[in-house]
Coordinates of C-alpha atoms (C1' of nucleotides) in Angstrom, one line a residue:
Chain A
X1 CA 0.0 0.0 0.0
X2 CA 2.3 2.5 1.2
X3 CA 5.1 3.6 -1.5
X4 CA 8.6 3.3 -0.3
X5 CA 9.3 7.1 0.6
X6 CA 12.3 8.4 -1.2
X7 CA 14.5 11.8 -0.8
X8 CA 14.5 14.3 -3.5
X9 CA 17.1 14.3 -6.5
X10 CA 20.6 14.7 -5.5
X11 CA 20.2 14.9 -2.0
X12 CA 21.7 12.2 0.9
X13 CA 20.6 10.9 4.0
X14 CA 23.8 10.3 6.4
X15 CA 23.9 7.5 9.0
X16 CA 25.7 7.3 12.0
X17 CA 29.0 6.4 10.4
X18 CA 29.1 9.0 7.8
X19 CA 28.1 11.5 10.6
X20 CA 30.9 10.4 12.4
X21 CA 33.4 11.2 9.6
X22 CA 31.9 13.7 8.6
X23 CA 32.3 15.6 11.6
X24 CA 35.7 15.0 11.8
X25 CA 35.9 16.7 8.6
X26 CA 34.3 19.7 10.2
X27 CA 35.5 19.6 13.2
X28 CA 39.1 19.5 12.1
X29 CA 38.3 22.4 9.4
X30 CA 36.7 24.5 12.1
X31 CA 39.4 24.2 14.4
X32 CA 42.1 25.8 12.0
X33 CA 40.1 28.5 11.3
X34 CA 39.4 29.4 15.2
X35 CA 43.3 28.7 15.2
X36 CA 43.7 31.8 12.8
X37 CA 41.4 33.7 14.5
X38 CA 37.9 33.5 12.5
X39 CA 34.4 33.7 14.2
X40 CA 31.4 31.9 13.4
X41 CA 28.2 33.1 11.9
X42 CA 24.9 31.7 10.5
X43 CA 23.0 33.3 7.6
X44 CA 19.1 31.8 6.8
X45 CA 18.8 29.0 4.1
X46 CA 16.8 31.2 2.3
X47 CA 17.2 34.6 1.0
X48 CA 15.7 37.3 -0.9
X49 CA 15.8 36.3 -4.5
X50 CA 16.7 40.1 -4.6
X51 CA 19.8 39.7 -3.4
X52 CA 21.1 36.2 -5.0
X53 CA 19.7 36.8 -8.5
X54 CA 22.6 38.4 -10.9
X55 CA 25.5 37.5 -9.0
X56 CA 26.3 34.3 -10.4
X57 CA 25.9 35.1 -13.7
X58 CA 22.7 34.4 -16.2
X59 CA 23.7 30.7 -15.7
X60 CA 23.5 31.1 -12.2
X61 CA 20.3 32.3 -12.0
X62 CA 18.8 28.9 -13.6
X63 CA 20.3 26.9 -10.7
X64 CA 19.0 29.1 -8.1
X65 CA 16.2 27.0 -6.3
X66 CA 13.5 29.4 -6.0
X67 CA 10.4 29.4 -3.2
X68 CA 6.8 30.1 -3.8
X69 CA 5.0 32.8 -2.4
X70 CA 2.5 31.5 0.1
X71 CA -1.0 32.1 -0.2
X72 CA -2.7 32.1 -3.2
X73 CA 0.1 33.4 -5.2
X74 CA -1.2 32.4 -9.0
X75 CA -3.7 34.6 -8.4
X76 CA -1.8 37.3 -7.6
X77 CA 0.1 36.8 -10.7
X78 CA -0.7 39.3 -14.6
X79 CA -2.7 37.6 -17.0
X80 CA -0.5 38.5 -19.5
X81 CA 2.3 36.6 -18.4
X82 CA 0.4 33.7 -17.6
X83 CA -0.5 33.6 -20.9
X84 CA 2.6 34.1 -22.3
X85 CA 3.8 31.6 -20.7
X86 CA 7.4 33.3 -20.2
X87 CA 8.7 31.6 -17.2
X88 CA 11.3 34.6 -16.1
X89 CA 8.5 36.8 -16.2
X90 CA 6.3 35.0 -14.5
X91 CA 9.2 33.8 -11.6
X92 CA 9.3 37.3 -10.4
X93 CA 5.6 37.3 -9.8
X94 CA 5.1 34.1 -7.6
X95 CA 8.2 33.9 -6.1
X96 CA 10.3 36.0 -4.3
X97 CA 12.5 34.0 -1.9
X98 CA 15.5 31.3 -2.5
X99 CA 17.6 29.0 -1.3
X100 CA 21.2 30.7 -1.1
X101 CA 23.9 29.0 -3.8
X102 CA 26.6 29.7 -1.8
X103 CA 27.9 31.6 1.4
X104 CA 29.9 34.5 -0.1
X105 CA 26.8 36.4 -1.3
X106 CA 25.0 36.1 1.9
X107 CA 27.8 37.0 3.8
X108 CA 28.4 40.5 1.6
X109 CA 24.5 40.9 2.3
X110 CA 25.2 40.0 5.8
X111 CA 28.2 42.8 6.3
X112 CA 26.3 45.3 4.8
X113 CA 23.2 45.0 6.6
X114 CA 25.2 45.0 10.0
X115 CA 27.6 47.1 9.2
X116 CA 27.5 49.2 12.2
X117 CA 28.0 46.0 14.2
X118 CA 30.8 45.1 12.9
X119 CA 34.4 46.4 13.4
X120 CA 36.7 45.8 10.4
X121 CA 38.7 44.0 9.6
X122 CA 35.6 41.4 9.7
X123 CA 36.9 37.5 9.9
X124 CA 34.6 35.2 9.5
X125 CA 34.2 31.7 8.9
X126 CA 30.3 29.9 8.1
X127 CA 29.8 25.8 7.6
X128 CA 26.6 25.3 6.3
X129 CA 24.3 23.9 3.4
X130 CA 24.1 25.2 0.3
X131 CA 21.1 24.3 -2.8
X132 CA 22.0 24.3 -6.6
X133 CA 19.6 23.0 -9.0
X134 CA 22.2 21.4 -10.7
X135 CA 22.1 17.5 -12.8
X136 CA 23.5 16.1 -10.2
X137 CA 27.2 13.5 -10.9
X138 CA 29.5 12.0 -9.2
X139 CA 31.0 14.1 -6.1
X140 CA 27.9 17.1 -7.3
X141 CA 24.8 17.5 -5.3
X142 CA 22.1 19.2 -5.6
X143 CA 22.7 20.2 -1.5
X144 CA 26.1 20.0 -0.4
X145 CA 27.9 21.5 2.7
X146 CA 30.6 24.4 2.3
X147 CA 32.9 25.9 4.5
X148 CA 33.9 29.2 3.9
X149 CA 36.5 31.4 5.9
X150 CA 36.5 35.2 4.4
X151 CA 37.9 38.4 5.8
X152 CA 36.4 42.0 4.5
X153 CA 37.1 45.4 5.4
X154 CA 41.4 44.7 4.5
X155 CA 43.1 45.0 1.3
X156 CA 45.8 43.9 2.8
X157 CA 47.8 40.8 0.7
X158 CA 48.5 39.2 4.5
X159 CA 45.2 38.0 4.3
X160 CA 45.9 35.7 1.0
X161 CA 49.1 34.3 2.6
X162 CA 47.4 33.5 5.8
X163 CA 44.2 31.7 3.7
X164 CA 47.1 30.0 1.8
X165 CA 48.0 28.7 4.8
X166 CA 44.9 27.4 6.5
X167 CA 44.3 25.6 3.0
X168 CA 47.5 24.0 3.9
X169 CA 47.1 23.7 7.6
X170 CA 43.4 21.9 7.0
X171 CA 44.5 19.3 4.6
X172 CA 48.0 18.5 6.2
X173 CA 45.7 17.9 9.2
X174 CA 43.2 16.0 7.3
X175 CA 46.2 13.8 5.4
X176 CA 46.2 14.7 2.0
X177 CA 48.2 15.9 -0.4
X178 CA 47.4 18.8 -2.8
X179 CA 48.2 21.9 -5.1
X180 CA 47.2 25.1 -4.8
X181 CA 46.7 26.8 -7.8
X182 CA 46.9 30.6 -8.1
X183 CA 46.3 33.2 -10.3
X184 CA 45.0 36.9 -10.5
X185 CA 42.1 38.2 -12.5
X186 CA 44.0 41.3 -12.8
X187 CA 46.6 38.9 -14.6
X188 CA 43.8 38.1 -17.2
X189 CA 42.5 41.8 -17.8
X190 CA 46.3 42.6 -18.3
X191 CA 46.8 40.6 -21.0
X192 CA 43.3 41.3 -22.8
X193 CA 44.2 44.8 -22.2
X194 CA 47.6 44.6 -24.1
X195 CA 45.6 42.8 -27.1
X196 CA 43.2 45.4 -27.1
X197 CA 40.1 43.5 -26.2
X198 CA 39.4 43.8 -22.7
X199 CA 35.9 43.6 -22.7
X200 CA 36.6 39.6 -24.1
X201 CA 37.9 39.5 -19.9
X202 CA 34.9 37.1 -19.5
X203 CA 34.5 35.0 -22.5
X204 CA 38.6 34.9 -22.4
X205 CA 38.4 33.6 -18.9
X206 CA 35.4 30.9 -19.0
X207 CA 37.7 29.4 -22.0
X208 CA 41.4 29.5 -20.6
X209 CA 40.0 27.9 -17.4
X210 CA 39.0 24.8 -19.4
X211 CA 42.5 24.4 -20.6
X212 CA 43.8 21.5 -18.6
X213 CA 40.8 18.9 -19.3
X214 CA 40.3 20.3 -23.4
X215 CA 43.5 20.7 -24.3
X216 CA 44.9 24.3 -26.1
X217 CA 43.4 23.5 -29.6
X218 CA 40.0 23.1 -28.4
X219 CA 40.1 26.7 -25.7
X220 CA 41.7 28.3 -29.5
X221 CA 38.4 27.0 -31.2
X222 CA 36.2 28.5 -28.5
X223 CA 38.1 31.9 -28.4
X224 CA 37.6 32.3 -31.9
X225 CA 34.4 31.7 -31.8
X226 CA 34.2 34.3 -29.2
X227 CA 35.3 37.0 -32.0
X228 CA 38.7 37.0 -29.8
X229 CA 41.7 38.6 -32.3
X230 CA 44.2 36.0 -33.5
X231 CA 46.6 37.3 -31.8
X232 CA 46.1 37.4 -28.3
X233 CA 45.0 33.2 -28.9
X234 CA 48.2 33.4 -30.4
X235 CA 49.8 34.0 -27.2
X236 CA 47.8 31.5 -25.3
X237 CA 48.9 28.7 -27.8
X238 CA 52.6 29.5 -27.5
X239 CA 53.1 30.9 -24.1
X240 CA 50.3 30.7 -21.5
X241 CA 50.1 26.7 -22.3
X242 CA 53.7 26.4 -22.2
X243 CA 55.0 25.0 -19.0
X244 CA 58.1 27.1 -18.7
X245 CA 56.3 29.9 -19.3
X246 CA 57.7 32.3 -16.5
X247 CA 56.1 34.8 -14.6
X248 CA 59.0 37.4 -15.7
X249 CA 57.7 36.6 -19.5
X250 CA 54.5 38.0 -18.3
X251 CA 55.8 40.6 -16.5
X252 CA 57.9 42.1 -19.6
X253 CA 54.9 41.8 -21.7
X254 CA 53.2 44.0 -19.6
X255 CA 56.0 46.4 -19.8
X256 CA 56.0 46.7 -23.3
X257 CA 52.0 46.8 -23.7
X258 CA 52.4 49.3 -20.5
X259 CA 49.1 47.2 -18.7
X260 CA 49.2 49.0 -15.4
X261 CA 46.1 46.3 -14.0
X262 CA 48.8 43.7 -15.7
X263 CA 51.6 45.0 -13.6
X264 CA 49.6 45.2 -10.7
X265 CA 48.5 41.7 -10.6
X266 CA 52.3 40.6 -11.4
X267 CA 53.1 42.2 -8.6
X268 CA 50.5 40.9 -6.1
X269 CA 51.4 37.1 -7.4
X270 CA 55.0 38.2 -6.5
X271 CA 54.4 39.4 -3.2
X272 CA 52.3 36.0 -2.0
X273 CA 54.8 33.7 -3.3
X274 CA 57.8 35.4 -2.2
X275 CA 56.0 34.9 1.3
X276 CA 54.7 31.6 1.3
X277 CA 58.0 30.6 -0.4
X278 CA 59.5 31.9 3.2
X279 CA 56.9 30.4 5.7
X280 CA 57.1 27.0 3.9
X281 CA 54.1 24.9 3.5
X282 CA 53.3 21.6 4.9
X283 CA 51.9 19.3 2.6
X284 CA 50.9 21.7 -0.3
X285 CA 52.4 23.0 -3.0
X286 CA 52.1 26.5 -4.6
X287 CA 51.5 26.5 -8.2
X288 CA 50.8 29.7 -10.8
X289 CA 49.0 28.8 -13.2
X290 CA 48.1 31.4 -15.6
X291 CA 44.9 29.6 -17.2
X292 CA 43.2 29.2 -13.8
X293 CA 40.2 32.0 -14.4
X294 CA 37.0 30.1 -12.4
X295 CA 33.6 31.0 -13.0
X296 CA 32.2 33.5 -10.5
X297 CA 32.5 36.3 -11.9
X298 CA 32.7 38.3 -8.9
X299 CA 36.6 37.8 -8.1
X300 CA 38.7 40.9 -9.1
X301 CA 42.0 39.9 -7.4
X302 CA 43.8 36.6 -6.6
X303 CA 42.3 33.8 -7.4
X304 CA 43.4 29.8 -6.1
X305 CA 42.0 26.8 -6.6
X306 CA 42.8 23.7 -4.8
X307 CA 43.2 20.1 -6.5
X308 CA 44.2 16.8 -4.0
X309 CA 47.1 14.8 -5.7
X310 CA 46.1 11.3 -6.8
X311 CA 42.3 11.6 -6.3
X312 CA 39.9 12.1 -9.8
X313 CA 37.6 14.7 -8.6
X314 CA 37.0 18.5 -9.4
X315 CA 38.5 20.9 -7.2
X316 CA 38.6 20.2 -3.5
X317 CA 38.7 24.1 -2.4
X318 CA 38.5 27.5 -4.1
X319 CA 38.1 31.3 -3.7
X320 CA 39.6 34.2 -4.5
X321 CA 39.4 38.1 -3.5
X322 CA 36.0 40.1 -4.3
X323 CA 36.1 44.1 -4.6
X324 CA 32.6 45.0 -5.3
X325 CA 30.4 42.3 -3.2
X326 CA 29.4 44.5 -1.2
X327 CA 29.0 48.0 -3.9
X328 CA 25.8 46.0 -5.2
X329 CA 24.0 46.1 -1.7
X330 CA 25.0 49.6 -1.3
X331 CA 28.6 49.3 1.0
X332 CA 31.5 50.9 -1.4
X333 CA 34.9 50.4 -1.2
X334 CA 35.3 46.9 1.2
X335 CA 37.1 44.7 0.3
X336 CA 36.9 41.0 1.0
X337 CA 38.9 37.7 0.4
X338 CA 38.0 34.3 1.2
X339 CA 38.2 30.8 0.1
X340 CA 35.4 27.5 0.4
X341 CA 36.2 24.0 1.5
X342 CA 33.6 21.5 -0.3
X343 CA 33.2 19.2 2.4
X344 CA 31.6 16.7 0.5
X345 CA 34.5 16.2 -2.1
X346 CA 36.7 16.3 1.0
X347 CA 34.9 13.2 2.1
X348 CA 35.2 11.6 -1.2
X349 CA 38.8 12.4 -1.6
X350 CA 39.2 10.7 2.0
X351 CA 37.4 8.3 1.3
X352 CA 39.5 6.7 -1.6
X353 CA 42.9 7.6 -0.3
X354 CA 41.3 5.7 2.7
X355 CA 42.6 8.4 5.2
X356 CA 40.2 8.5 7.8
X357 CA 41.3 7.9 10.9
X358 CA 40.7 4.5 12.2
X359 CA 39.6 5.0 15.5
X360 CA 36.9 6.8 16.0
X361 CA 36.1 7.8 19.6
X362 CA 32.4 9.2 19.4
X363 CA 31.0 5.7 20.3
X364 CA 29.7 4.1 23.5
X365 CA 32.6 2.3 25.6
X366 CA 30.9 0.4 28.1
X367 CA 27.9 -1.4 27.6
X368 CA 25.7 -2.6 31.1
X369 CA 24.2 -6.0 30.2
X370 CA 21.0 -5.6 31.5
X371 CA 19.7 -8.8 33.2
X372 CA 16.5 -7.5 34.9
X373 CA 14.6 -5.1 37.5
X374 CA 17.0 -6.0 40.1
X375 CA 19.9 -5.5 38.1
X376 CA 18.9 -2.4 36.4
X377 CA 18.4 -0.1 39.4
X378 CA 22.0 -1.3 40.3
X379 CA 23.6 -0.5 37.0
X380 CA 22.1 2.5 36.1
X381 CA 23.7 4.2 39.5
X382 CA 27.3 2.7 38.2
X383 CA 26.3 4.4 34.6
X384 CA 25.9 7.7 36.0
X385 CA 29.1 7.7 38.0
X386 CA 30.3 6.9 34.9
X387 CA 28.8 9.4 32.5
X388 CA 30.3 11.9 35.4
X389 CA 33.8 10.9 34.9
X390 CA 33.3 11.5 31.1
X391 CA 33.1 8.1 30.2
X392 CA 30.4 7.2 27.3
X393 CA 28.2 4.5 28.5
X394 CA 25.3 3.2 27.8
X395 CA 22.5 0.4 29.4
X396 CA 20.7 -2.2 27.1
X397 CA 17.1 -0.6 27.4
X398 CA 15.6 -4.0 28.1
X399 CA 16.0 -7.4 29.8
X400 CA 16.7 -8.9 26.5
X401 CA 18.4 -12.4 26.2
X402 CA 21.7 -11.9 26.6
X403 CA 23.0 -13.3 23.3
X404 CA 20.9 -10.0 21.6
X405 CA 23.1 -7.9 24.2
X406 CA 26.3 -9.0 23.6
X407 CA 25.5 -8.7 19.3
X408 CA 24.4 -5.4 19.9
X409 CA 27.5 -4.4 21.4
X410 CA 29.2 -6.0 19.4
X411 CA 27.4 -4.4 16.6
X412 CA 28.2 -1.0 17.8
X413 CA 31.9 -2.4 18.4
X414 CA 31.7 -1.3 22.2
X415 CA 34.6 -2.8 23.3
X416 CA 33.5 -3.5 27.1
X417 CA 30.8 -5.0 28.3
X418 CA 29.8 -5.3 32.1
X419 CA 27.5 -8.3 33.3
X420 CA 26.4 -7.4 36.4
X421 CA 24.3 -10.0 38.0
X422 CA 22.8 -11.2 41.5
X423 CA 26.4 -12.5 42.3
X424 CA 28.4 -9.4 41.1
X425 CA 25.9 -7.5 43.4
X426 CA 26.2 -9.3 46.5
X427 CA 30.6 -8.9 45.8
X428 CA 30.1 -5.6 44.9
X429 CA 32.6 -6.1 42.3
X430 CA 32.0 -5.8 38.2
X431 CA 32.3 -8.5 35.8
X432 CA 33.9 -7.1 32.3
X433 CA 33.8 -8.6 29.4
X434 CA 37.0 -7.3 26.8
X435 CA 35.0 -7.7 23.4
X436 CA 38.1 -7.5 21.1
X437 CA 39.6 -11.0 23.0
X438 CA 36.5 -12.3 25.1
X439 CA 38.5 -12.0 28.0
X440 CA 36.8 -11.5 30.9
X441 CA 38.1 -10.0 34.5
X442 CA 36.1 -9.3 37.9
X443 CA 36.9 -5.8 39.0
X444 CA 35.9 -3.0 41.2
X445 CA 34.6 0.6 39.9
X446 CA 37.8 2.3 40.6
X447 CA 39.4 -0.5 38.4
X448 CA 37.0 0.0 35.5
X449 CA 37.7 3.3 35.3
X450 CA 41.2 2.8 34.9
X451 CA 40.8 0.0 32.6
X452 CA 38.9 2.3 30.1
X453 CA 40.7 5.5 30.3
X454 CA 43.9 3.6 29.5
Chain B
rG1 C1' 19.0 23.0 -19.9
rU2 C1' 21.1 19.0 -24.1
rG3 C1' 22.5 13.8 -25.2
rG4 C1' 23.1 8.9 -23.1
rU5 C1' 22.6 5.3 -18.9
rU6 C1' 20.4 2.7 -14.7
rG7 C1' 16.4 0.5 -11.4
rU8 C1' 14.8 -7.2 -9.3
rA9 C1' 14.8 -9.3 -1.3
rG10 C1' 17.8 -5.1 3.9
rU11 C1' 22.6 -5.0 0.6
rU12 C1' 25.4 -6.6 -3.9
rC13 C1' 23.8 -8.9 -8.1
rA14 C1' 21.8 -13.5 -11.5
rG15 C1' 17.3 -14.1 -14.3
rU16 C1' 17.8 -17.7 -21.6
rU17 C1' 14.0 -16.2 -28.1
rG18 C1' 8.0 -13.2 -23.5
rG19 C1' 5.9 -19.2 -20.8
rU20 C1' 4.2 -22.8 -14.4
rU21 C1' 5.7 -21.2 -7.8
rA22 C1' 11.4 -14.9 -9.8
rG23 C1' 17.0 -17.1 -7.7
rA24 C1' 22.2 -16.7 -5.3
rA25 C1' 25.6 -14.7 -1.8
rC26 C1' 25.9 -11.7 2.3
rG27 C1' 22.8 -9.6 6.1
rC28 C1' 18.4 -10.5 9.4
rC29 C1' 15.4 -13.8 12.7
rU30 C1' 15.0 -18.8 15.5
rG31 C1' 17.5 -23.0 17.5
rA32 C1' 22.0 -26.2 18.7
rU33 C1' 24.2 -22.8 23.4
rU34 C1' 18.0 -20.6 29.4
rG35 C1' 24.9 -15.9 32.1
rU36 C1' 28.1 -14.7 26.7
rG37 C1' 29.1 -11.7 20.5
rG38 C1' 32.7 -12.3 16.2
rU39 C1' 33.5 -19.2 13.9
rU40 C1' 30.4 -23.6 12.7
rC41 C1' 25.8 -26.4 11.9
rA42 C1' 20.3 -26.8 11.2
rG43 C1' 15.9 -24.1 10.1
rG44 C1' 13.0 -19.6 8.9
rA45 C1' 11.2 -14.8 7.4
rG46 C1' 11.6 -11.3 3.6
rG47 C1' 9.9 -9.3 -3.6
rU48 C1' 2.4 -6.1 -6.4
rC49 C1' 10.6 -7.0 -10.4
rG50 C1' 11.1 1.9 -9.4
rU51 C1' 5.9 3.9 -10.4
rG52 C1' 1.7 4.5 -13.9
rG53 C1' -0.3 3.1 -18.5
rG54 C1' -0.2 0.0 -23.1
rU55 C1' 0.7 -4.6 -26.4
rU56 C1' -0.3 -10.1 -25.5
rC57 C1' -3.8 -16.1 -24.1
rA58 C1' 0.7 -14.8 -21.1
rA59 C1' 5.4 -9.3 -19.3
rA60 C1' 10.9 -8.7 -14.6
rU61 C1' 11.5 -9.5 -20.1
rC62 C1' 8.4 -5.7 -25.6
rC63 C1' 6.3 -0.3 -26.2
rC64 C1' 5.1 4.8 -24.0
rA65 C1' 5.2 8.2 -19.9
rU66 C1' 7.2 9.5 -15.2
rC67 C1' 10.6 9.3 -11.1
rU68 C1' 15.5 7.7 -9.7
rU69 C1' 20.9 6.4 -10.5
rC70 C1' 25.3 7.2 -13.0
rC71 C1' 28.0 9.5 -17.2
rA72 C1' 29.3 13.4 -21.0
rC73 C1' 28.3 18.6 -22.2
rC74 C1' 27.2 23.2 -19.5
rC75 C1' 28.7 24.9 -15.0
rC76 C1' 31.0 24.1 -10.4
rA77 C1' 32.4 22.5 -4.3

RNA sequence: GUGGUUGUAGUUCAGUUGGUUAGAACGCCUGAUUGUGGUUCAGGAGGUCGUGGGUUCAAAUCCCAUCUUCCACCCCA
C-alpha cells in the first residue's frame, strides 16, 4: 500500500558512520580557522531572491532553487504573463524568496546589513548547506555542505598568505596531499588589455579555465568563436600553455604593452609567493598557473584553486578576493577575500585515499548488560558515575536475552561490556567482558575506570 | 537545460527467443548454546521485479510516460 518514501534528486541521507566522519571533517576544518582567528556566523537558508539573483551570472540564476509565495500566489500573478507563458517573467511574480547558492553572497549581504555591528577587519568563517539546481554526478549534489573562511574590510595581501595557509594547515591535518593553484584576474585583464580587447575578460576567462581537461586546440576554437583577435590566442597557444612559461615573461609583456592592472596583478602574485615561499608549506604546494580563471565572476583579485594529488575529482577548495560584493548592496569600497572548502569532495577524496582515521572515539565504551529489574536499578547508578567521569556508556534498554546484548555491542563495536548480576551485586565487584579478545576479569569501579581510560 | 545510462529481497547482483511457484551470496530472525558476540551447523522470514499506463492467451523481459541512478556537455564544491 504504502510507497517506499524516497529523498529528492541529489540529495543524501547520512547515517551514523558517515556522521561520524563527517564531523571529523568539520570539526578538524573549524578548528584551524578558530586557530587563525575567524568567528562563526549563520545566515538563513533562504534569502531574498533580490539579493542572489545576478551575481552568479545568467547561468547562475537557472540553478538558483527558488520558493513560492505562500498564499494564493497564482492569483496574484498578470494575465499577460500567464498567458505568455514566459517563465522569467512569470518567476518574479510568484516567487520571491531562495535558497542561497553559496555563502559568499549572503555574507556580503550580511556585512552590509550590520555594518555598524561590525568592526573591520571582519573575519569570519560559516559551515553550512548550500542548494544548486544542478544535474547532479559523481562528487555534485544538488545540497552539499561548504565551508567558507573570508575576511572584509582589509586590502591587505596578508590575508591571502594567511588563507594559503589554513588551505594547507586543513589538509595537512586532514592527510592529504594537494596543489594550490593561483592566479589573478588582474593577470587576465592585463593581458586582454595589451591585445586590445578587454571587454573579451569574461569569454577569455570561461575558456582558458577549461585548458587542462580540453586541451589548447579546443580553448583556441572557442576563443575564436568568441570574436577573440588572433593574436592574443596566439599568445595562449605559445606561451600561457607552455609550462616554462615564466612569470618574468608575463611581466615584460606588460612592460611593453604598459598594462598598469597587468603589472599590478604581477606584482601581487609576487608578493604571495615570495611569502609563502619563506613560511614553507606543509603538505601543499604553490602553483601559478596562468589559465586558472574560475567562473564566479565576482573575483577581481587573486584567485586559487585547490586540486588533492592522486584523487579524480573536481577541485577540492577554491576562492579568491572580491572588490565590489558588497557596492551592489549599497557598501562601497570593502574589500573581502575568502576561500570555500567542499566538504563533500573532502569526504570523497578521503574516502578513496582511505585516510580516515581508524579510531573513532564518538562511540559508546561500556555497555551494562541488562539482566533484569534487580539489576537495572544497580547498573544505572554505576552508569551515571560513569557518565560523570566522562566516560560514554550506555545500558541495554531491556531485559533482552543476553546473546541479543552482547550482538548489539558487538554491533556497535563497544569494546566492554559489564555483566552485572545477582552474584556481582552481592561482591560488589564488576564482571567485564573485553570484546576485542573475550576475555573477561572481575573488577571494582575504581578499576574500571582505569581500565577504560587507558 | 542537451544527449546517453540505470532501477529485481535489507545489501550486492543473476534471471535464456516473453511461458508454471522470480533465484544466489551476504545480512536479518530462530534453534543447537536458558549468564556470553565475532567461527560452525540446522531451520525460517523477507519481492504487487522503481511507479503508472499499453501490447499479448501470457510481461521482470516488448512499447510509452514518469521518477530515480550514473556519465558526457554546460557549469561548479
Amino acid at each position: 500500500m504504502a510507497q517506499k518514501p524516497s529523498i529528492p534528486k541529489g540529495t543524501r541521507d547520512f547515517s551514523p558512520s558517515e556522521m561520524i566522519r563527517r564531523n571529523y571533517i568539520f570539526d578538524t576544518i573549524r578548528n584551524v580557522f578558530e586557530l587563525y582567528g575567524y568567528s562563526p556566523i549563520e545566515t538563513p537558508a533562504m534569502e531574498n531572491l533580490s539579493v542572489l539573483m545576478g551575481k552568479y551570472g545568467e547561468e547562475g540564476d537557472k540553478l538558483l532553487f527558488k520558493i513560492l509565495n505562500s498564499g494564493d500566489f497564482i492569483n496574484k500573478a498578470s494575465d499577460k504573463h500567464l498567458t505568455e507563458k514566459n517563465s522569467t517573467k512569470l518567476t518574479t511574480e510568484i516567487s520571491e524568496k531562495g535558497l542561497r547558492y553559496d555563502l559568499t553572497v549572503p555574507f556580503a549581504r550580511y556585512v552590509v546589513q550590520h555594518r555598524n555591528d561590525i568592526t573591520f577587519p571582519f573575519k569570519r568563517y560559516q559551515i553550512q548547506p548550500v542548494w544548486r539546481a544542478d544535474r547532479p554526478q559523481k562528487g555534485r549534489y544538488r545540497e552539499f555542505y561548504q565551508c567558507d573562511v573570508d575576511v572584509v574590510g582589509s586590502n591587505s595581501l596578508l590575508n591571502e598568505v594567511e588563507l594559503i595557509q589554513i588551505i594547507d594547515e586543513v589538509f595537512s591535518k586532514l592527510n592529504i596531499s594537494t596543489v594550490i593553484k593561483l592566479n589573478n584576474r588582474k593577470v587576465l585583464q592585463g593581458i586582454a588589455e595589451s591585445f586590445n580587447q578587454p571587454e573579451k575578460i569574461i569569454d577569455i576567462a570561461v575558456a582558458i579555465d577549461k585548458l587542462d581537461k580540453i586541451g589548447i586546440d579546443k580553448v583556441a576554437e572557442e576563443l575564436e568563436k568568441n570574436n577573440v583577435n588572433n593574436e592574443l590566442i596566439l599568445f595562449f597557444k605559445e606561451k600561457i600553455s607552455n609550462e616554462s612559461f615564466s612569470i618574468d615573461e608575463l611581466g615584460k609583456l606588460f612592460e611593453a604593452k604598459n598594462s598598469e592592472i597587468g603589472k599590478q596583478g604581477i606584482s601581487e602574485l609576487n608578493y604571495i609567493t615570495t611569502y609563502i615561499s619563506e613560511l614553507g608549506l606543509k603538505k601543499s604546494t604553490l602553483e601559478l598557473d596562468f589559465s586558472l580563471a574560475r567562473g564566479l565572476n565576482y573575483y577581481t583579485g587573486a584567485i586559487l584553486e585547490v586540486k588533492a594529488c592522486n584523487v579524480e575529482i573536481g577541485s577540492i577548495t577554491g576562492g579568491g578576493r572580491y572588490d565590489n560584493l558588497t557596492e551592489v548592496f549599497g557598501l562601497k569600497d570593502i574589500s573581502g577575500v575568502g576561500v570555500s572548502f567542499g566538504a563533500d569532495r573532502i569526504y570523497d577524496v578521503l574516502l578513496q585515499l582511505d585516510a580516515f582515521p581508524k579510531t573513532t572515539n564518538t562511540s559508546t565504551e561500556l555497555m551494562f548488560v541488562n539482566f533484569g529489574e534487580k539489576e537495572e536499578k544497580y547498573c544505572i547508578k554505576l552508569l551515571q558515575s560513569l557518565r560523570e567521569k566522562g566516560i560514554k556508556a550506555e545500558l541495554y534498554p531491556s531485559s533482552a536475552k543476553l546473546k541479543k546484548q552482547i550482538t548489539y555491542a558487538n554491533n556497535k563495536q563497544i569494546p566492554f561490556v559489564a555483566l552485572i548480576g545477582a552474584n556481582e551485586i552481592e561482591e560488589n565487584t564488576i564482571t567485564i567482558k573485553k570484546m576485542n579478545s573475550g576475555e573477561q576479569v572481575k573488577i571494582n569501579f575504581d578499576e574500571l575506570v582505569n581500565l577504560i581510560r587507558s
